[in-house]
PDB file of C-alpha atoms and ligand atoms in Angstrom:
ATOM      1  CA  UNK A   1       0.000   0.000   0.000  1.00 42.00           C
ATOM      2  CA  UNK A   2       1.364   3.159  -0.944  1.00 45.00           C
ATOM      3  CA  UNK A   3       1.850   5.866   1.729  1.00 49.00           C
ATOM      4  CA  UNK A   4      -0.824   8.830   1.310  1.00 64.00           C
ATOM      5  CA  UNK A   5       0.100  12.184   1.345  1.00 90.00           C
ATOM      6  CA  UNK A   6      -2.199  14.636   3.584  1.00 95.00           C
ATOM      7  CA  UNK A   7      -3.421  17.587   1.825  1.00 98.00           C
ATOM      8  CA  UNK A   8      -4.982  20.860   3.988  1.00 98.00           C
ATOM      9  CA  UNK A   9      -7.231  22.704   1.865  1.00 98.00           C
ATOM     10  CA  UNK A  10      -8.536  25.934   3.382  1.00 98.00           C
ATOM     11  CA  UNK A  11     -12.135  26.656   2.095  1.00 98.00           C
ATOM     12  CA  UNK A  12     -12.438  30.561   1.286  1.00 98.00           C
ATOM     13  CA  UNK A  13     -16.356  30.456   3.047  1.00 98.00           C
ATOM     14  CA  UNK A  14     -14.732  31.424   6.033  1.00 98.00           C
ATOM     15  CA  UNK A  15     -12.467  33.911   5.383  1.00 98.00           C
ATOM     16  CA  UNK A  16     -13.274  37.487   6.031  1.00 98.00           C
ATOM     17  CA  UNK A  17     -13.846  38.991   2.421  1.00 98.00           C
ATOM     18  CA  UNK A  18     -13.165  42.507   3.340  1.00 98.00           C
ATOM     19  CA  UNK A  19      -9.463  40.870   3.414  1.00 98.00           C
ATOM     20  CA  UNK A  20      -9.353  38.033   1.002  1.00 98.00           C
ATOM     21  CA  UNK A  21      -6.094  38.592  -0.485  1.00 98.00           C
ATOM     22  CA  UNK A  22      -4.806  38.397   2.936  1.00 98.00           C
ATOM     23  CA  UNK A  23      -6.313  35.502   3.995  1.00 98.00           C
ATOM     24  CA  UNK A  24      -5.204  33.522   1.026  1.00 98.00           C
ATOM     25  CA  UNK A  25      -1.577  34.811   1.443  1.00 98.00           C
ATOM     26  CA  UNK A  26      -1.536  33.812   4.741  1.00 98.00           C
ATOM     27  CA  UNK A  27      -3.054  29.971   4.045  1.00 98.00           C
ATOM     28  CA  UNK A  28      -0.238  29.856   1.399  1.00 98.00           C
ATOM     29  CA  UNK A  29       2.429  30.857   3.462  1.00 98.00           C
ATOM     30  CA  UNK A  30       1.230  28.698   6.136  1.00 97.00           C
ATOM     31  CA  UNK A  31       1.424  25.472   4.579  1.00 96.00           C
ATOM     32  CA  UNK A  32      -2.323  25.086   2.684  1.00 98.00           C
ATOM     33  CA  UNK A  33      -2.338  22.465  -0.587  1.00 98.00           C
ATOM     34  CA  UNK A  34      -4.589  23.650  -2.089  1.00 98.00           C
ATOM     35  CA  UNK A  35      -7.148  26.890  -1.842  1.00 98.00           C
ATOM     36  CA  UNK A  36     -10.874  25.746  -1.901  1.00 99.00           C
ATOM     37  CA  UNK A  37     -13.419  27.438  -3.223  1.00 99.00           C
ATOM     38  CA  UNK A  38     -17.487  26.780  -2.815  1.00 98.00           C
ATOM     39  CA  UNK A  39     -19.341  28.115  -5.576  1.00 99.00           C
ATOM     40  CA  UNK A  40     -23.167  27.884  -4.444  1.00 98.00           C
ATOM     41  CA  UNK A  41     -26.503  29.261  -6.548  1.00 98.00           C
ATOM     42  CA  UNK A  42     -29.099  29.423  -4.448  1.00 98.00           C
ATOM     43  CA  UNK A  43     -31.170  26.435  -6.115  1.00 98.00           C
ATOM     44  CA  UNK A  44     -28.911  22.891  -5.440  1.00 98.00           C
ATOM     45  CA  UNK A  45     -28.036  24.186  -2.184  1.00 98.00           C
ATOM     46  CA  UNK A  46     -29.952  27.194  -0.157  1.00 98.00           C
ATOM     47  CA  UNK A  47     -27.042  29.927  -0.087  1.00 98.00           C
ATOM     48  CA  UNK A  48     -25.357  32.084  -2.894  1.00 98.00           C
ATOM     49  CA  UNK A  49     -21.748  32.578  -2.940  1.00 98.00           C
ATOM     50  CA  UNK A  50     -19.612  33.685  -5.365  1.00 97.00           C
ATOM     51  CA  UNK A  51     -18.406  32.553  -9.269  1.00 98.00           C
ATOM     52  CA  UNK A  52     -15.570  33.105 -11.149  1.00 98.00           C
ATOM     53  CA  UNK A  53     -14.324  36.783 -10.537  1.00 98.00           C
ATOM     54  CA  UNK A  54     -13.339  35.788  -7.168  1.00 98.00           C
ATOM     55  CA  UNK A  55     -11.921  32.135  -8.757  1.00 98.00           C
ATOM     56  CA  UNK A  56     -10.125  34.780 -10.800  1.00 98.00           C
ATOM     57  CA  UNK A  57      -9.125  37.110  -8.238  1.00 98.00           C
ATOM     58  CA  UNK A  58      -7.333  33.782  -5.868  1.00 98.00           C
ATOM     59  CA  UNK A  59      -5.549  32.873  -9.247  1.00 98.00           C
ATOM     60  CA  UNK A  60      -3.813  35.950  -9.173  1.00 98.00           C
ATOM     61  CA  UNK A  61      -2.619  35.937  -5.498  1.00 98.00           C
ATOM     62  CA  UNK A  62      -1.406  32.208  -4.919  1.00 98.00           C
ATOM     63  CA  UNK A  63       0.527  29.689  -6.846  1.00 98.00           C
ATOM     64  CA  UNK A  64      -1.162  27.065  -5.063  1.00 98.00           C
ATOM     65  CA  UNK A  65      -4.054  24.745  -7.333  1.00 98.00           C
ATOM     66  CA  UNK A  66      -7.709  26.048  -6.788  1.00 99.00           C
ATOM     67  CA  UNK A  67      -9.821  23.739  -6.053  1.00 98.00           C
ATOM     68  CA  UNK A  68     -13.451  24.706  -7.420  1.00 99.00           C
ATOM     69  CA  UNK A  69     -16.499  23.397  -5.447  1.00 99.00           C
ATOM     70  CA  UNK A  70     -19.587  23.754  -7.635  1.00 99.00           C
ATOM     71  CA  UNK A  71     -22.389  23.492  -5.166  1.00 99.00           C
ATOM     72  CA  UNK A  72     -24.748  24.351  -8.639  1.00 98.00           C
ATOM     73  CA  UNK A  73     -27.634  22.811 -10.804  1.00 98.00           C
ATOM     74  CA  UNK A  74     -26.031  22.421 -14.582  1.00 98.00           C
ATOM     75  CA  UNK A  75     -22.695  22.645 -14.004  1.00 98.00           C
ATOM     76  CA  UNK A  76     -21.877  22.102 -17.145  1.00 98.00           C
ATOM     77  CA  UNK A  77     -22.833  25.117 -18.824  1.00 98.00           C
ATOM     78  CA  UNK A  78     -19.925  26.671 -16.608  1.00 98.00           C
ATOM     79  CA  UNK A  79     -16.882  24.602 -16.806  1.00 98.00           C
ATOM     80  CA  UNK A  80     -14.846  26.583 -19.311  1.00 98.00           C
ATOM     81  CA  UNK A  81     -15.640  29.691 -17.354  1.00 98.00           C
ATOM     82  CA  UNK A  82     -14.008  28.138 -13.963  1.00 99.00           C
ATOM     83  CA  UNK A  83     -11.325  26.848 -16.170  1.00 98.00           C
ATOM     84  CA  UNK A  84     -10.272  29.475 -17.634  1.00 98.00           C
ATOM     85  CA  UNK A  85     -10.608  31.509 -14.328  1.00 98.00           C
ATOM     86  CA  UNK A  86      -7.893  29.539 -13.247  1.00 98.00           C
ATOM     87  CA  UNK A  87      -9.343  26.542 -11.500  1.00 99.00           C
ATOM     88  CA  UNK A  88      -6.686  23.432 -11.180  1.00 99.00           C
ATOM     89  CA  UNK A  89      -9.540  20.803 -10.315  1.00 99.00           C
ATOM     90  CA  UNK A  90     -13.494  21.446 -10.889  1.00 99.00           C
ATOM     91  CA  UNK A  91     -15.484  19.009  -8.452  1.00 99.00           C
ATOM     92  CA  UNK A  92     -19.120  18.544  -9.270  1.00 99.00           C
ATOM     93  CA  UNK A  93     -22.209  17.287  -7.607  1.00 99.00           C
ATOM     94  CA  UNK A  94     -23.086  13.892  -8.595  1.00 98.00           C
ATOM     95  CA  UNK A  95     -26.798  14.465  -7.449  1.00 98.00           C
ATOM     96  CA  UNK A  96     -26.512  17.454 -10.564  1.00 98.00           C
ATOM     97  CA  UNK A  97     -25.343  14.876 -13.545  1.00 98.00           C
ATOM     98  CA  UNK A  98     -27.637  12.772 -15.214  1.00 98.00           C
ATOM     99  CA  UNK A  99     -24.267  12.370 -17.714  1.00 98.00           C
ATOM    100  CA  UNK A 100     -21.969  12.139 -15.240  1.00 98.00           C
ATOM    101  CA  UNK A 101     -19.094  10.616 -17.549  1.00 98.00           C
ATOM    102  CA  UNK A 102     -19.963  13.244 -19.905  1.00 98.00           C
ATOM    103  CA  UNK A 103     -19.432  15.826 -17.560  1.00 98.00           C
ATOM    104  CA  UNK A 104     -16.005  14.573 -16.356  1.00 98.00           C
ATOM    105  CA  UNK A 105     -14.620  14.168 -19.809  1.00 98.00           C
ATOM    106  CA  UNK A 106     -16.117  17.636 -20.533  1.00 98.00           C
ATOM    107  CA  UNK A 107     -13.937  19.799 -16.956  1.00 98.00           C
ATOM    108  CA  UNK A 108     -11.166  17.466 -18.850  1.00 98.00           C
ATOM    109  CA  UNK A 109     -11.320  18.508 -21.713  1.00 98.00           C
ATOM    110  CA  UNK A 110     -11.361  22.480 -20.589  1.00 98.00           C
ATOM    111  CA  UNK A 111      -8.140  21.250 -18.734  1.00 98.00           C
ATOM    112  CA  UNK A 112      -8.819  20.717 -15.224  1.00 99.00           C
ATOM    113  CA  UNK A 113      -8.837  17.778 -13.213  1.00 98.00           C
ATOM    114  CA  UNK A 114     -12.341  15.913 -11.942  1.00 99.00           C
ATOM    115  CA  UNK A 115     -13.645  16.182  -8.946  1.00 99.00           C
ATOM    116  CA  UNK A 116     -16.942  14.106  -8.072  1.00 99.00           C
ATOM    117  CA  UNK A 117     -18.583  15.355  -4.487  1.00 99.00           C
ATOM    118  CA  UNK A 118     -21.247  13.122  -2.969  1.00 99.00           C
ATOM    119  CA  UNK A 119     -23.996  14.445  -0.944  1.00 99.00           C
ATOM    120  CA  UNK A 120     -24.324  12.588   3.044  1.00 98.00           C
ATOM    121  CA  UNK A 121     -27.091  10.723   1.767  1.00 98.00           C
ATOM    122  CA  UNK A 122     -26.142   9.688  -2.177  1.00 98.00           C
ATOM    123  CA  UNK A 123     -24.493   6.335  -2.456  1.00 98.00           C
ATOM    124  CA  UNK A 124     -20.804   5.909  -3.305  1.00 98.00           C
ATOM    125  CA  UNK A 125     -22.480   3.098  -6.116  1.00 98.00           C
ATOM    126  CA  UNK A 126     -23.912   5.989  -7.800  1.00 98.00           C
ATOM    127  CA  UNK A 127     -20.301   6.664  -9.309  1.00 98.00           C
ATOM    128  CA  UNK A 128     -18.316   3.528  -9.080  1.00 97.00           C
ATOM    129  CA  UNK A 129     -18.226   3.078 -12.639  1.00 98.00           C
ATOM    130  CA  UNK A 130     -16.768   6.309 -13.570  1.00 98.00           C
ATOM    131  CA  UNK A 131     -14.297   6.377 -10.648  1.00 98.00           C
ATOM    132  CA  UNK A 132     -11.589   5.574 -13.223  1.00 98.00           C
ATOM    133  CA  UNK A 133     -12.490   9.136 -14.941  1.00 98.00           C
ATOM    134  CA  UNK A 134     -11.986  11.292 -11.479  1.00 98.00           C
ATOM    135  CA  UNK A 135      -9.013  12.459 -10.251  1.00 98.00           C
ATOM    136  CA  UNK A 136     -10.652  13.278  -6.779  1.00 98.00           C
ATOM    137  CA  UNK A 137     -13.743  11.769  -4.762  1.00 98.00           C
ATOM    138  CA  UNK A 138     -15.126  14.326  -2.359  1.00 99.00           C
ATOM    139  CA  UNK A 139     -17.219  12.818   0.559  1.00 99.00           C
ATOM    140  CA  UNK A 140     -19.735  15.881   1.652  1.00 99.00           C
ATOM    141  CA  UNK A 141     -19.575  15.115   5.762  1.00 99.00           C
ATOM    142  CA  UNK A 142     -22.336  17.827   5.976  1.00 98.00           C
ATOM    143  CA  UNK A 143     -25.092  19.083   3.985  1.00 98.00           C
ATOM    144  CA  UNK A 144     -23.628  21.041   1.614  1.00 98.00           C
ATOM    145  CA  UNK A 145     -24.568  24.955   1.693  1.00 98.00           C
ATOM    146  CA  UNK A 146     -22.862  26.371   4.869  1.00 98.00           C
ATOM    147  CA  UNK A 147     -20.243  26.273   6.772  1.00 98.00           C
ATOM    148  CA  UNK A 148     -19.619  26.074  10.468  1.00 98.00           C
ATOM    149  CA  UNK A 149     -21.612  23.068  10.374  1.00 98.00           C
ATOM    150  CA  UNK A 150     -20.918  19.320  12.364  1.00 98.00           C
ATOM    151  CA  UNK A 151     -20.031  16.388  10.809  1.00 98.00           C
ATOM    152  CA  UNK A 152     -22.306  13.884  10.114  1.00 98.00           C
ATOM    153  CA  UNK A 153     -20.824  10.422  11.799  1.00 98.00           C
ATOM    154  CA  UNK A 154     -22.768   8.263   9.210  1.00 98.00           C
ATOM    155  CA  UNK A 155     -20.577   9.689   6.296  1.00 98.00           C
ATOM    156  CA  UNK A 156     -17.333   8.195   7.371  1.00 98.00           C
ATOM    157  CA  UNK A 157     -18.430   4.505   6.364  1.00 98.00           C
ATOM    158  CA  UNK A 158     -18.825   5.598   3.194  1.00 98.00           C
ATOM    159  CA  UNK A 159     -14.840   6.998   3.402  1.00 98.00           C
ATOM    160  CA  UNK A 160     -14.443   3.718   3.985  1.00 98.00           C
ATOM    161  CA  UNK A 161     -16.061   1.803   1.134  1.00 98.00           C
ATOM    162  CA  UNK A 162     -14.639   4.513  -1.524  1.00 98.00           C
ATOM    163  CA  UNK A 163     -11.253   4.519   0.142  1.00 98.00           C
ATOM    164  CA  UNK A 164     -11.218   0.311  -0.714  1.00 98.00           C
ATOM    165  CA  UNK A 165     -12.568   0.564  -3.976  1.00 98.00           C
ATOM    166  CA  UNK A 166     -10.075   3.419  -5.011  1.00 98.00           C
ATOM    167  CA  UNK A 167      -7.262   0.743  -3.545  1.00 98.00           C
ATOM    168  CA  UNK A 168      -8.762  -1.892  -5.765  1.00 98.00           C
ATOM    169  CA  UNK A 169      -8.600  -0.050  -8.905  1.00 98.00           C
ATOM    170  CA  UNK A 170      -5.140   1.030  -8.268  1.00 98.00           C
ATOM    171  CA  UNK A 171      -5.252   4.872  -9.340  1.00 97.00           C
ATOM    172  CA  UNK A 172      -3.736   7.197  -7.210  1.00 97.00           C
ATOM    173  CA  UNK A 173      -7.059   9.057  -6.948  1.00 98.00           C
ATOM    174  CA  UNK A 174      -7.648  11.457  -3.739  1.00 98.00           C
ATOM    175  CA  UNK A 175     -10.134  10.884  -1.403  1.00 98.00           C
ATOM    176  CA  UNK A 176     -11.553  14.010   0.190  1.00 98.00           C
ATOM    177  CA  UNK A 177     -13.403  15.406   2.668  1.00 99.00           C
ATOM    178  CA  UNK A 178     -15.690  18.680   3.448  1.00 99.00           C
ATOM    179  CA  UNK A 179     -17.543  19.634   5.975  1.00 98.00           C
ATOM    180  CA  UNK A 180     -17.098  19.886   9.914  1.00 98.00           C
ATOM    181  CA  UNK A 181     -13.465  19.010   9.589  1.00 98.00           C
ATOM    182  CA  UNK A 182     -11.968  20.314  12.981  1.00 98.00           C
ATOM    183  CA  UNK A 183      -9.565  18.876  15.622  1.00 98.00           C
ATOM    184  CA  UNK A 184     -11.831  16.645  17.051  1.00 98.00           C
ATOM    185  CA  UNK A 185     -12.829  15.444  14.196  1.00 98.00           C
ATOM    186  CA  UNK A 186     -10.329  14.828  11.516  1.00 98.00           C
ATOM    187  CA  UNK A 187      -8.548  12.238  12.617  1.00 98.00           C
ATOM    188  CA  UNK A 188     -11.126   9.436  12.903  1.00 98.00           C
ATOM    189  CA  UNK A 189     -11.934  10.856   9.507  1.00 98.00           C
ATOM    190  CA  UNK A 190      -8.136  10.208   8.386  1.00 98.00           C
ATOM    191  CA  UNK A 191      -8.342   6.641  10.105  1.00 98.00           C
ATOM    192  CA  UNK A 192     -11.703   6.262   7.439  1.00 98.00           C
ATOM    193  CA  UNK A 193      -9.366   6.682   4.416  1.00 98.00           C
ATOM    194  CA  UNK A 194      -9.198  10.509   3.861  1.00 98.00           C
ATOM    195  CA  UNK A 195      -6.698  12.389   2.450  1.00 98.00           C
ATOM    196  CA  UNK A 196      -7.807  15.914   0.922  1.00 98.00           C
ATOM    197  CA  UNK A 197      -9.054  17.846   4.034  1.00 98.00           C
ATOM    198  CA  UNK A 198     -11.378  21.040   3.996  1.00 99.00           C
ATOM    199  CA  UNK A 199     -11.538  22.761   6.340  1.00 98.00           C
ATOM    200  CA  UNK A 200     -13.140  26.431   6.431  1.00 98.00           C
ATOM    201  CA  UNK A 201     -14.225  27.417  10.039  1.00 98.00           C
ATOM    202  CA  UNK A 202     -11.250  25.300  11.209  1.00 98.00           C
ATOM    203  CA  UNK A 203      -8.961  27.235   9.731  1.00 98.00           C
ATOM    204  CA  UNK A 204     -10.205  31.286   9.280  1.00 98.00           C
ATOM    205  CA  UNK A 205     -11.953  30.992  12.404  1.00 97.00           C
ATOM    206  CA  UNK A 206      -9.017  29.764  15.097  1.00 97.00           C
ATOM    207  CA  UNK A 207      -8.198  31.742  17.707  1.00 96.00           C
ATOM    208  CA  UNK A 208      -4.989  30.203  17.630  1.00 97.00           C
ATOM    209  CA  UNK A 209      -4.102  31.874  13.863  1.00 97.00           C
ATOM    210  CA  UNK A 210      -3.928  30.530  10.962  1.00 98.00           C
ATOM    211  CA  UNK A 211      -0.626  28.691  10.659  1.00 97.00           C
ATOM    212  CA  UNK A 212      -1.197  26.896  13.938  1.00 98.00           C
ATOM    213  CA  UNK A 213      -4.102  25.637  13.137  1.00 98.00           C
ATOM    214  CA  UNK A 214      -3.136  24.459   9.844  1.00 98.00           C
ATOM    215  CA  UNK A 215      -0.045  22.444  11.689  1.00 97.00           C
ATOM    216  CA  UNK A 216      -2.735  21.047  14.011  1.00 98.00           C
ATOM    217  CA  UNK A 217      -5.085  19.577  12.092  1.00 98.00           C
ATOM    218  CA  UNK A 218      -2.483  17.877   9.755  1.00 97.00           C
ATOM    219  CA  UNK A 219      -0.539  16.870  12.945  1.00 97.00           C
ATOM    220  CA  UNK A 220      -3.684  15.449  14.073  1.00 98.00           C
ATOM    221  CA  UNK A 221      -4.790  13.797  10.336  1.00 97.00           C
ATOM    222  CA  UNK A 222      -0.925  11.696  10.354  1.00 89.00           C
ATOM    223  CA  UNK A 223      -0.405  11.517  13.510  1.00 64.00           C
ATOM    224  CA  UNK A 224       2.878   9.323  13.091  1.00 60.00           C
ATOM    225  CA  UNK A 225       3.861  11.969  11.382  1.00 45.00           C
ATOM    226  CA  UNK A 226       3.750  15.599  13.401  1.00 45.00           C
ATOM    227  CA  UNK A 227       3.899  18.434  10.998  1.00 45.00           C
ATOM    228  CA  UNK A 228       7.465  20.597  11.625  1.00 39.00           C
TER     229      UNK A 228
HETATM  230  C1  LIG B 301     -20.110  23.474   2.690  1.00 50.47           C
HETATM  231  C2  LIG B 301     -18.854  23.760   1.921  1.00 50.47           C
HETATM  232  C3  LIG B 301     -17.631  23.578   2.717  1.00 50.47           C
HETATM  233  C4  LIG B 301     -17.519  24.538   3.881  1.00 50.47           C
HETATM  234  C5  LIG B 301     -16.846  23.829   5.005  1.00 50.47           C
HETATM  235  O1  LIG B 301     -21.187  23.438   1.836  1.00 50.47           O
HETATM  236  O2  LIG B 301     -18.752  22.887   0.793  1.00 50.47           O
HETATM  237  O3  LIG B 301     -16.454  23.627   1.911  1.00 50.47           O
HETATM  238  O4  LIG B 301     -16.801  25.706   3.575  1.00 50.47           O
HETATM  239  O5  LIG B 301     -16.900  24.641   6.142  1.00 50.47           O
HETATM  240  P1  LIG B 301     -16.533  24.093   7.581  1.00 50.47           P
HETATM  241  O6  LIG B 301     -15.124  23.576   7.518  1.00 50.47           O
HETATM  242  O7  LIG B 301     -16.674  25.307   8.430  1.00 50.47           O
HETATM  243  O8  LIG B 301     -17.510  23.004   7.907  1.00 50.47           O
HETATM  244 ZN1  LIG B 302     -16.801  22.791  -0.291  1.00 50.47          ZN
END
């Protein structure tokens, strides 16, 4: 079995917007994989966000991948737009694809990687047979809208399952989770197979600062290996 790499990636819900730029400068400099990024439209989930000026506006102040969260009914009709704002990986809602294969091959073919995110209650069987096509699996562990929300315990056998099917098929495809990832959560969630964190409230919100908590919760995800 190969060794998995943790990844931290900061979701942008929780930073204070009157500061963005400086809250994604200091995630970057304090040790973030990856910047996430929760596009919502007010009709899959019950909250509006943002689209792709601020996708654009990240792009230009990190060199870290963006990871776009498309929390959005047809996503398809905006996958060259996130793309060419910039985004490394464009995850979409299963429960939003009735041509799910199509979909992937389409966020390929405008360059990105695949992301597939799964709902707490959609089955992981919904998209075993394309799992080949995605380059990342993203396990919702709460209801998908807002953040600051807890995890749902139920989701992590699910982890589970997709984390031995990826190892059967043998691609080195990421397992992630988002949604009430915190220190007393994430490493049970790390025992169930994660390796892509998110983490908004976690991270924007601690007392402690930003590049503690950052250390923290990826201490806490391998613990055999402290962060340092
Ligand atoms: C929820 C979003 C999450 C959210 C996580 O719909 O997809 O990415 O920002 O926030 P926390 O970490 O606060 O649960
Ligand atoms: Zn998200």
């Amino acid at each position: 079995m190969t060794a998995k790499a943790i990844q931290i990636a900061p979701s942008i819900l929780a930073a204070d917007f009157t500061k963005l730029g400086e809250e994604v400068r200091a995630v970057t400099a304090g040790g973030a994989d990856v910047i996430h990024i929760d596009v919502m439209d007010g009709h899959f989930v019950p909250n509006l966000t943002f689209g792709t000026l601020i996708v654009e506006a990240v792009r230009r102040t990190t060199h870290l991948p963006l990871d776009v969260h498309l929390m959005i009914e047809q996503p398809e009709r905006y996958i060259e737009a996130f793309a060419e704002a910039g985004a490394t990986m464009i995850n979409v809602h299963v429960e939003t694809c009735p041509h799910l294969h199509r979909t992937l091959q389409h966020i390929r073919a405008a360059g990105a990687k695949t992301g597939v995110a799964l709902n707490p209650h959609t089955p992981f069987e919904l998209i075993r047979e394309v799992l080949p096509e995605v380059d990342r699996v993203l396990v919702m562990t709460v209801n998908p809208g807002f953040g600051g929300q807890r995890l749902i315990p139920a989701t992590l056998n699910k982890v589970r399952r997709i984390r031995e099917a990826i190892t059967a098929l043998g691609q080195p495809i990421e397992l992630g989770v988002d949604g009430g990832i915190d220190l007393s959560t994430i490493a049970e969630v790390a025992h169930s197979g994660a390796d892509v964190f998110v983490a908004g409230s976690a991270i924007f919100g601690a007392a402690e600062g930003i590049p503690a908590a950052m250390s923290a919760l990826r201490a806490a995800a391998m613990p055999s290996h402290p962060a340092g």
